[in-house]
Short mmCIF file of C-alpha atoms in Angstrom, two decimals:
data_model
loop_
_atom_site.label_atom_id
_atom_site.label_comp_id
_atom_site.label_asym_id
_atom_site.label_seq_id
_atom_site.Cartn_x
_atom_site.Cartn_y
_atom_site.Cartn_z
CA MET A 1 9.01 29.27 -34.54
CA LYS A 2 7.50 32.60 -33.53
CA LYS A 3 9.26 34.23 -30.24
CA ILE A 4 6.89 34.73 -27.50
CA ASP A 5 6.69 36.85 -24.62
CA LYS A 6 9.05 36.01 -21.51
CA TRP A 7 7.41 34.11 -18.93
CA LYS A 8 6.27 36.57 -16.40
CA LYS A 9 4.28 35.79 -12.61
CA GLY A 10 0.84 37.30 -13.14
CA LYS A 11 1.26 38.00 -16.70
CA GLU A 12 -2.67 37.46 -18.03
CA GLU A 13 -2.24 36.36 -21.50
CA TYR A 14 0.41 35.06 -23.63
CA ILE A 15 0.23 34.37 -27.78
CA LEU A 16 1.55 31.31 -28.34
CA ASN A 17 2.36 29.94 -32.10
CA ASP A 18 -0.05 27.93 -34.62
CA GLY A 19 -3.14 30.38 -33.97
CA PHE A 20 -3.22 29.57 -29.88
CA MET A 21 -3.50 31.63 -26.98
CA LEU A 22 -3.24 31.43 -23.48
CA LYS A 23 -5.26 33.54 -21.01
CA ARG A 24 -5.23 33.36 -17.12
CA ALA A 25 -8.29 31.66 -15.94
CA ASP A 26 -10.01 31.93 -12.38
CA LYS A 27 -8.70 29.16 -10.32
CA LEU A 28 -12.46 27.59 -9.40
CA GLU A 29 -13.90 27.86 -12.84
CA PHE A 30 -10.44 26.05 -13.91
CA GLY A 31 -11.09 23.32 -11.42
CA ILE A 32 -14.54 22.52 -12.53
CA HIS A 33 -13.46 22.52 -16.36
CA GLU A 34 -10.63 20.09 -15.64
CA THR A 35 -12.78 17.90 -13.75
CA ILE A 36 -15.45 17.46 -16.15
CA TYR A 37 -13.31 17.88 -19.67
CA SER A 38 -10.49 15.21 -18.20
CA ASN A 39 -12.91 12.92 -17.02
CA VAL A 40 -10.19 11.60 -14.96
CA ASP A 41 -10.28 11.05 -10.79
CA LEU A 42 -6.62 10.14 -10.56
CA GLU A 43 -6.54 10.24 -6.90
CA LEU A 44 -10.23 8.33 -6.88
CA SER A 45 -11.43 11.00 -4.19
CA TYR A 46 -15.07 10.47 -5.50
CA SER A 47 -14.92 14.18 -4.40
CA TRP A 48 -16.31 17.34 -6.35
CA LYS A 49 -14.25 19.35 -3.68
CA LYS A 50 -11.30 17.28 -3.94
CA GLN A 51 -11.01 17.98 -7.54
CA THR A 52 -12.05 21.13 -8.04
CA VAL A 53 -12.29 23.52 -5.13
CA ASP A 54 -9.07 22.43 -3.55
CA LYS A 55 -7.09 23.03 -6.85
CA ILE A 56 -7.38 26.90 -5.56
CA ASP A 57 -4.12 26.56 -3.91
CA TYR A 58 -2.25 26.31 -7.00
CA ASP A 59 -1.12 29.03 -9.28
CA ASP A 60 -0.78 30.14 -13.10
CA HIS A 61 -3.92 28.21 -14.45
CA PHE A 62 -4.77 29.16 -17.92
CA TRP A 63 -7.77 28.89 -20.31
CA ILE A 64 -6.26 28.00 -23.84
CA PHE A 65 -8.02 29.68 -27.09
CA LYS A 66 -7.73 28.70 -30.74
CA ASP A 67 -8.46 31.23 -32.60
CA ASP A 68 -10.58 33.06 -30.14
CA LYS A 69 -12.70 29.93 -29.15
CA ARG A 70 -11.26 28.40 -25.77
CA VAL A 71 -10.52 24.59 -26.59
CA GLY A 72 -9.14 23.59 -22.89
CA GLY A 73 -7.06 24.32 -20.25
CA VAL A 74 -3.36 23.70 -18.48
CA HIS A 75 -1.66 24.31 -15.33
CA ILE A 76 1.97 25.70 -16.70
CA GLY A 77 4.96 27.39 -15.70
CA ALA A 78 8.61 28.50 -17.07
CA ASP A 79 9.47 24.61 -16.65
CA PHE A 80 6.49 22.62 -16.05
CA ILE A 81 2.79 21.62 -17.81
CA GLY A 82 0.45 19.71 -16.03
CA ALA A 83 -3.58 19.55 -15.49
CA PHE A 84 -3.75 19.40 -19.34
CA PHE A 85 -7.29 19.05 -20.58
CA ILE A 86 -9.13 19.94 -23.98
CA GLU A 87 -13.07 20.70 -24.15
CA ALA A 88 -15.83 19.10 -26.11
CA PRO A 89 -16.22 19.29 -28.73
CA TYR A 90 -12.28 18.04 -29.19
CA ALA A 91 -12.34 19.63 -32.53
CA VAL A 92 -8.23 20.35 -32.24
CA ASP A 93 -5.84 17.84 -32.12
CA ARG A 94 -4.10 17.04 -28.91
CA PHE A 95 -0.96 16.77 -30.57
CA LEU A 96 -0.79 20.37 -31.81
CA VAL A 97 -2.24 21.73 -28.71
CA ILE A 98 0.88 20.32 -26.78
CA SER A 99 3.31 21.18 -29.50
CA SER A 100 2.41 24.95 -29.05
CA LEU A 101 2.67 24.62 -25.32
CA HIS A 102 6.42 22.99 -25.69
CA ASN A 103 7.40 25.44 -28.36
CA ALA A 104 6.35 28.51 -25.63
CA ILE A 105 7.82 26.62 -22.58
CA LEU A 106 10.96 26.00 -24.52
CA GLN A 107 11.59 29.29 -25.05
CA TRP A 108 10.53 30.15 -21.52
CA SER A 109 13.17 27.87 -19.83
CA GLY A 110 16.95 28.45 -19.93
CA LYS A 111 18.67 26.09 -21.96
CA ASP A 112 20.31 24.04 -19.15
CA ASN A 113 16.44 23.80 -17.40
CA ILE A 114 14.86 20.31 -17.27
CA ILE A 115 10.98 20.65 -18.29
CA LYS A 116 8.34 18.28 -16.04
CA ILE A 117 5.56 17.54 -16.85
CA TYR A 118 3.11 16.12 -14.54
CA GLY A 119 -0.10 13.88 -14.22
CA VAL A 120 0.24 12.64 -17.73
CA THR A 121 -2.36 10.48 -18.64
CA PRO A 122 -1.91 7.36 -21.13
CA LYS A 123 -3.74 9.29 -24.03
CA ASP A 124 -0.63 12.15 -24.26
CA ILE A 125 2.13 10.24 -23.23
CA GLU A 126 2.98 8.90 -27.00
CA ASN A 127 2.35 13.12 -27.63
CA PHE A 128 5.18 14.12 -25.51
CA ASN A 129 7.15 11.25 -26.41
CA LYS A 130 6.80 12.65 -29.78
CA LEU A 131 8.60 16.19 -28.79
CA GLY A 132 11.07 14.11 -26.89
CA TYR A 133 9.99 13.83 -23.04
CA ARG A 134 11.04 10.84 -21.08
CA ILE A 135 9.16 8.95 -18.26
CA GLU A 136 10.18 9.51 -15.10
CA CYS A 137 8.04 7.17 -13.22
CA GLU A 138 4.22 6.32 -13.55
CA ARG A 139 2.28 5.35 -10.84
CA ARG A 140 -1.44 4.93 -9.78
CA VAL A 141 -3.82 5.43 -7.10
CA MET A 142 -5.71 2.13 -5.91
CA ILE A 143 -8.68 1.42 -3.63
CA ARG A 144 -10.98 -0.35 -1.79
CA PRO A 145 -13.77 -0.96 0.55
CA THR A 146 -13.42 -1.34 3.98
CA GLU A 147 -13.96 -4.98 5.73
CA ILE A 148 -14.13 -6.78 8.69
CA PHE A 149 -11.52 -9.56 8.04
CA GLU A 150 -12.00 -12.93 10.27
CA ASP A 151 -9.32 -15.13 8.78
CA ILE A 152 -6.09 -13.00 10.03
CA ASN A 153 -3.83 -16.13 11.12
CA TRP A 154 -0.68 -14.84 12.99
CA SER A 155 2.17 -17.35 13.31
CA ASP A 156 2.97 -17.45 17.20
CA ASP A 157 6.69 -16.61 16.35
CA PHE A 158 5.57 -12.72 15.92
CA ILE A 159 4.26 -10.43 18.38
CA VAL A 160 1.56 -8.00 16.69
CA LYS A 161 1.39 -4.17 18.18
CA THR A 162 0.03 -0.66 17.25
CA PRO A 163 2.86 1.67 16.76
CA THR A 164 3.53 4.91 18.88
CA ILE A 165 5.19 8.06 17.80
CA SER A 166 8.26 6.39 19.92
CA ASP A 167 8.84 3.87 17.47
CA ALA A 168 9.54 6.29 14.39
CA GLN A 169 12.95 5.41 15.08
CA ASN A 170 12.61 1.73 14.40
CA ILE A 171 10.33 2.28 11.77
CA GLY A 172 12.39 4.40 9.98
CA LYS A 173 15.18 2.32 9.89
CA LEU A 174 13.22 -0.47 8.53
CA PHE A 175 12.07 1.75 5.61
CA PHE A 176 15.33 2.62 5.39
CA GLU A 177 17.03 -1.12 5.18
CA SER A 178 13.61 -2.82 3.22
CA TYR A 179 13.00 -0.18 0.47
CA SER A 180 16.69 -0.26 -0.39
CA GLY A 181 17.22 -1.50 -4.45
CA GLY A 182 13.71 -1.11 -4.86
CA ILE A 183 11.54 0.49 -7.31
CA ASP A 184 10.64 3.15 -5.38
CA TYR A 185 14.27 4.22 -4.42
CA GLU A 186 15.60 3.47 -7.80
CA LEU A 187 13.16 6.76 -9.32
CA PHE A 188 13.01 8.67 -6.40
CA GLY A 189 16.37 8.39 -5.02
CA HIS A 190 17.68 7.00 -1.84
CA ARG A 191 16.76 8.37 1.51
CA ASN A 192 19.55 8.33 4.21
CA LEU A 193 18.45 6.85 7.64
CA GLU A 194 17.69 10.46 9.54
CA GLU A 195 15.71 10.91 6.54
CA ALA A 196 13.42 7.79 6.64
CA VAL A 197 13.21 8.13 10.39
CA MET A 198 11.70 11.61 10.05
CA ASP A 199 9.37 10.15 7.24
CA ALA A 200 8.15 7.51 9.60
CA GLU A 201 7.91 9.94 12.55
CA ARG A 202 5.74 12.77 10.39
CA ILE A 203 3.59 10.38 8.93
CA LEU A 204 2.52 8.33 12.68
CA LYS A 205 2.28 12.47 14.14
CA ILE A 206 -0.41 12.72 11.51
CA TYR A 207 -2.54 9.93 12.32
CA LYS A 208 -2.05 9.83 15.70
CA THR A 209 -3.62 13.73 15.33
CA ASN A 210 -6.51 12.64 13.52
CA ASN A 211 -7.15 9.51 16.23
CA THR A 212 -6.61 7.15 13.74
CA LEU A 213 -3.30 5.28 14.33
CA ASP A 214 -4.92 2.03 15.15
CA GLY A 215 -5.38 1.68 11.39
CA SER A 216 -1.35 0.39 11.77
CA THR A 217 0.40 -2.58 12.62
CA ILE A 218 3.75 -3.33 13.58
CA ILE A 219 5.51 -6.77 13.57
CA PHE A 220 8.12 -8.46 15.85
CA ASP A 221 9.97 -11.87 15.48
CA LYS A 222 9.32 -12.84 19.01
CA ASN A 223 13.06 -14.86 18.97
CA ASN A 224 15.06 -12.14 18.59
CA ASN A 225 12.64 -8.70 19.17
CA GLU A 226 13.88 -7.24 15.83
CA LEU A 227 10.95 -5.49 13.94
CA ILE A 228 10.38 -7.21 10.72
CA ALA A 229 7.44 -5.50 9.22
CA ALA A 230 5.08 -2.27 9.18
CA CYS A 231 1.82 -1.45 7.63
CA ILE A 232 1.14 2.56 8.74
CA ALA A 233 -2.72 3.17 7.65
CA GLY A 234 -5.11 5.79 9.33
CA ILE A 235 -6.70 9.07 7.70
CA SER A 236 -4.47 11.85 7.03
CA GLY A 237 -7.08 14.24 5.98
CA PHE A 238 -5.96 14.82 2.81
CA CYS A 239 -8.54 12.74 1.60
CA ASP A 240 -12.48 13.50 1.65
CA ASN A 241 -15.26 11.48 2.46
CA ASP A 242 -13.52 9.83 5.35
CA PHE A 243 -12.06 7.71 3.44
CA SER A 244 -8.43 6.68 4.81
CA GLU A 245 -5.08 5.75 3.11
CA ILE A 246 -2.38 3.16 3.71
CA GLY A 247 0.75 4.98 3.33
CA GLU A 248 3.11 2.38 3.85
CA VAL A 249 3.38 -1.32 3.63
CA VAL A 250 7.25 -2.75 4.25
CA VAL A 251 8.38 -6.32 4.89
CA ARG A 252 12.11 -6.86 5.99
CA PRO A 253 13.04 -8.97 2.69
CA ASP A 254 14.21 -12.28 4.89
CA TYR A 255 10.55 -12.58 5.95
CA ARG A 256 8.70 -12.24 2.89
CA ARG A 257 6.54 -14.39 1.11
CA LEU A 258 4.62 -15.44 4.71
CA GLY A 259 1.65 -13.73 4.22
CA ILE A 260 2.70 -11.01 6.40
CA ALA A 261 1.73 -8.07 4.53
CA SER A 262 -1.63 -9.67 3.47
CA ASN A 263 -2.28 -9.89 7.13
CA MET A 264 -1.22 -6.71 7.78
CA ILE A 265 -3.50 -4.91 5.21
CA LYS A 266 -6.24 -7.04 6.25
CA LEU A 267 -5.63 -5.68 9.86
CA ALA A 268 -5.43 -2.58 8.65
CA LEU A 269 -9.18 -2.78 6.75
CA THR A 270 -10.64 -4.00 9.81
CA ASN A 271 -9.63 -1.30 12.37
CA LEU A 272 -10.33 1.28 9.76
CA LYS A 273 -14.11 0.06 9.16
CA LYS A 274 -15.31 1.61 11.85
CA ILE A 275 -14.42 5.10 10.87
CA SER A 276 -14.02 4.93 7.07
CA PRO A 277 -15.86 3.40 4.28
CA ALA A 278 -13.19 2.60 1.64
CA THR A 279 -9.20 2.95 1.70
CA ILE A 280 -6.99 4.20 -1.12
CA LEU A 281 -3.22 3.59 -1.64
CA CYS A 282 -0.72 5.06 -4.39
CA VAL A 283 1.64 2.50 -5.89
CA THR A 284 4.41 2.97 -8.53
CA ILE A 285 3.98 0.73 -11.60
CA GLY A 286 6.59 -2.16 -11.61
CA ASN A 287 6.22 -2.26 -8.08
CA PRO A 288 5.23 -6.58 -7.53
CA SER A 289 2.97 -5.05 -4.34
CA GLU A 290 0.61 -4.04 -6.91
CA GLY A 291 -0.29 -7.87 -7.61
CA LEU A 292 -1.08 -8.24 -4.24
CA TYR A 293 -3.32 -5.36 -4.12
CA HIS A 294 -5.08 -6.17 -6.79
CA ASN A 295 -5.61 -9.67 -5.33
CA MET A 296 -6.54 -8.41 -2.45
CA GLY A 297 -10.00 -6.62 -3.98
CA PHE A 298 -8.30 -3.04 -4.86
CA PHE A 299 -9.29 -1.33 -7.56
CA SER A 300 -6.96 0.25 -10.12
CA GLY A 301 -7.24 3.96 -10.97
CA VAL A 302 -5.74 5.55 -14.13
CA LYS A 303 -2.38 5.42 -14.59
CA PHE A 304 -0.61 8.71 -14.32
CA THR A 305 2.50 9.60 -15.99
CA ASN A 306 5.44 12.39 -14.69
CA MET A 307 7.66 13.06 -17.49
CA TYR A 308 10.77 15.16 -18.45
CA LEU A 309 12.72 16.67 -21.05
CA LYS A 310 16.24 17.92 -20.78
CA ILE A 311 16.38 20.64 -22.70
CA ASN A 312 20.17 20.79 -23.15
CA HIS A 313 19.77 17.32 -24.73
CA LEU A 314 17.67 18.40 -27.93
CA GLU A 315 18.91 17.52 -31.01
CA THR A 316 18.61 20.91 -33.47
#
């Protein structure tokens, strides 16, 4: 394996193995090419700006050259790879390109490092698998039009409210207790109660700042006045086209399968209709809630996968 120049922030080009070369790219031009040639809108933004201009916030985009011809691009650093694409006419083998990038990053990373690959689309999972990369998590964005629902019926045992910032403590406690043992906690780690409360307060403040907190709902059991469910939704400013989002849907385990989650989502879609044409959400593959979202008319975007490689586990 050919020795490659050490990774250095700001370096303009790297000569790789097998006739490949990396040349630093203009961020906007990179965004345009990656948007067109990847042919994937992972975030379902339906926004040219979101997919191109917004990417200039990230550094270290490179064109991939093969024998002096540009064949693709990649966002790469000493310990990560992302936004990989091949340009038309696709005359180069994808695995060969990925192998060359892999060989470079092995030299750039320390022997005890973990290499992260983000946003891998289905066509490249096997290519990274062949090099020893493992799946960390798989997710997808889902979207549906907002809509006014007339069939939202609540049990007389429930109190339905719009949350305020002062509810963050109770909502955070609900997150902490209800998500424990779920797939997101298995994959991303268990947050403590304080962190869960901070998450609840953060998202409530975002939606309140944008005057869209009325897309959210919290449910209390009238018999004991305990918070049993929450749907936190609104406009965060992250999406273009005035798209809204459902940030969290949570129901306490002993109150599930009573139609509470579907009613909260219907209420969110109804309340957001006046300010937003569509609502998105992100779900981890393997979360049974994905079936509920599908049955409620959410369209599934392309699955994207984050992968990793522990260098010191490589076999020689």
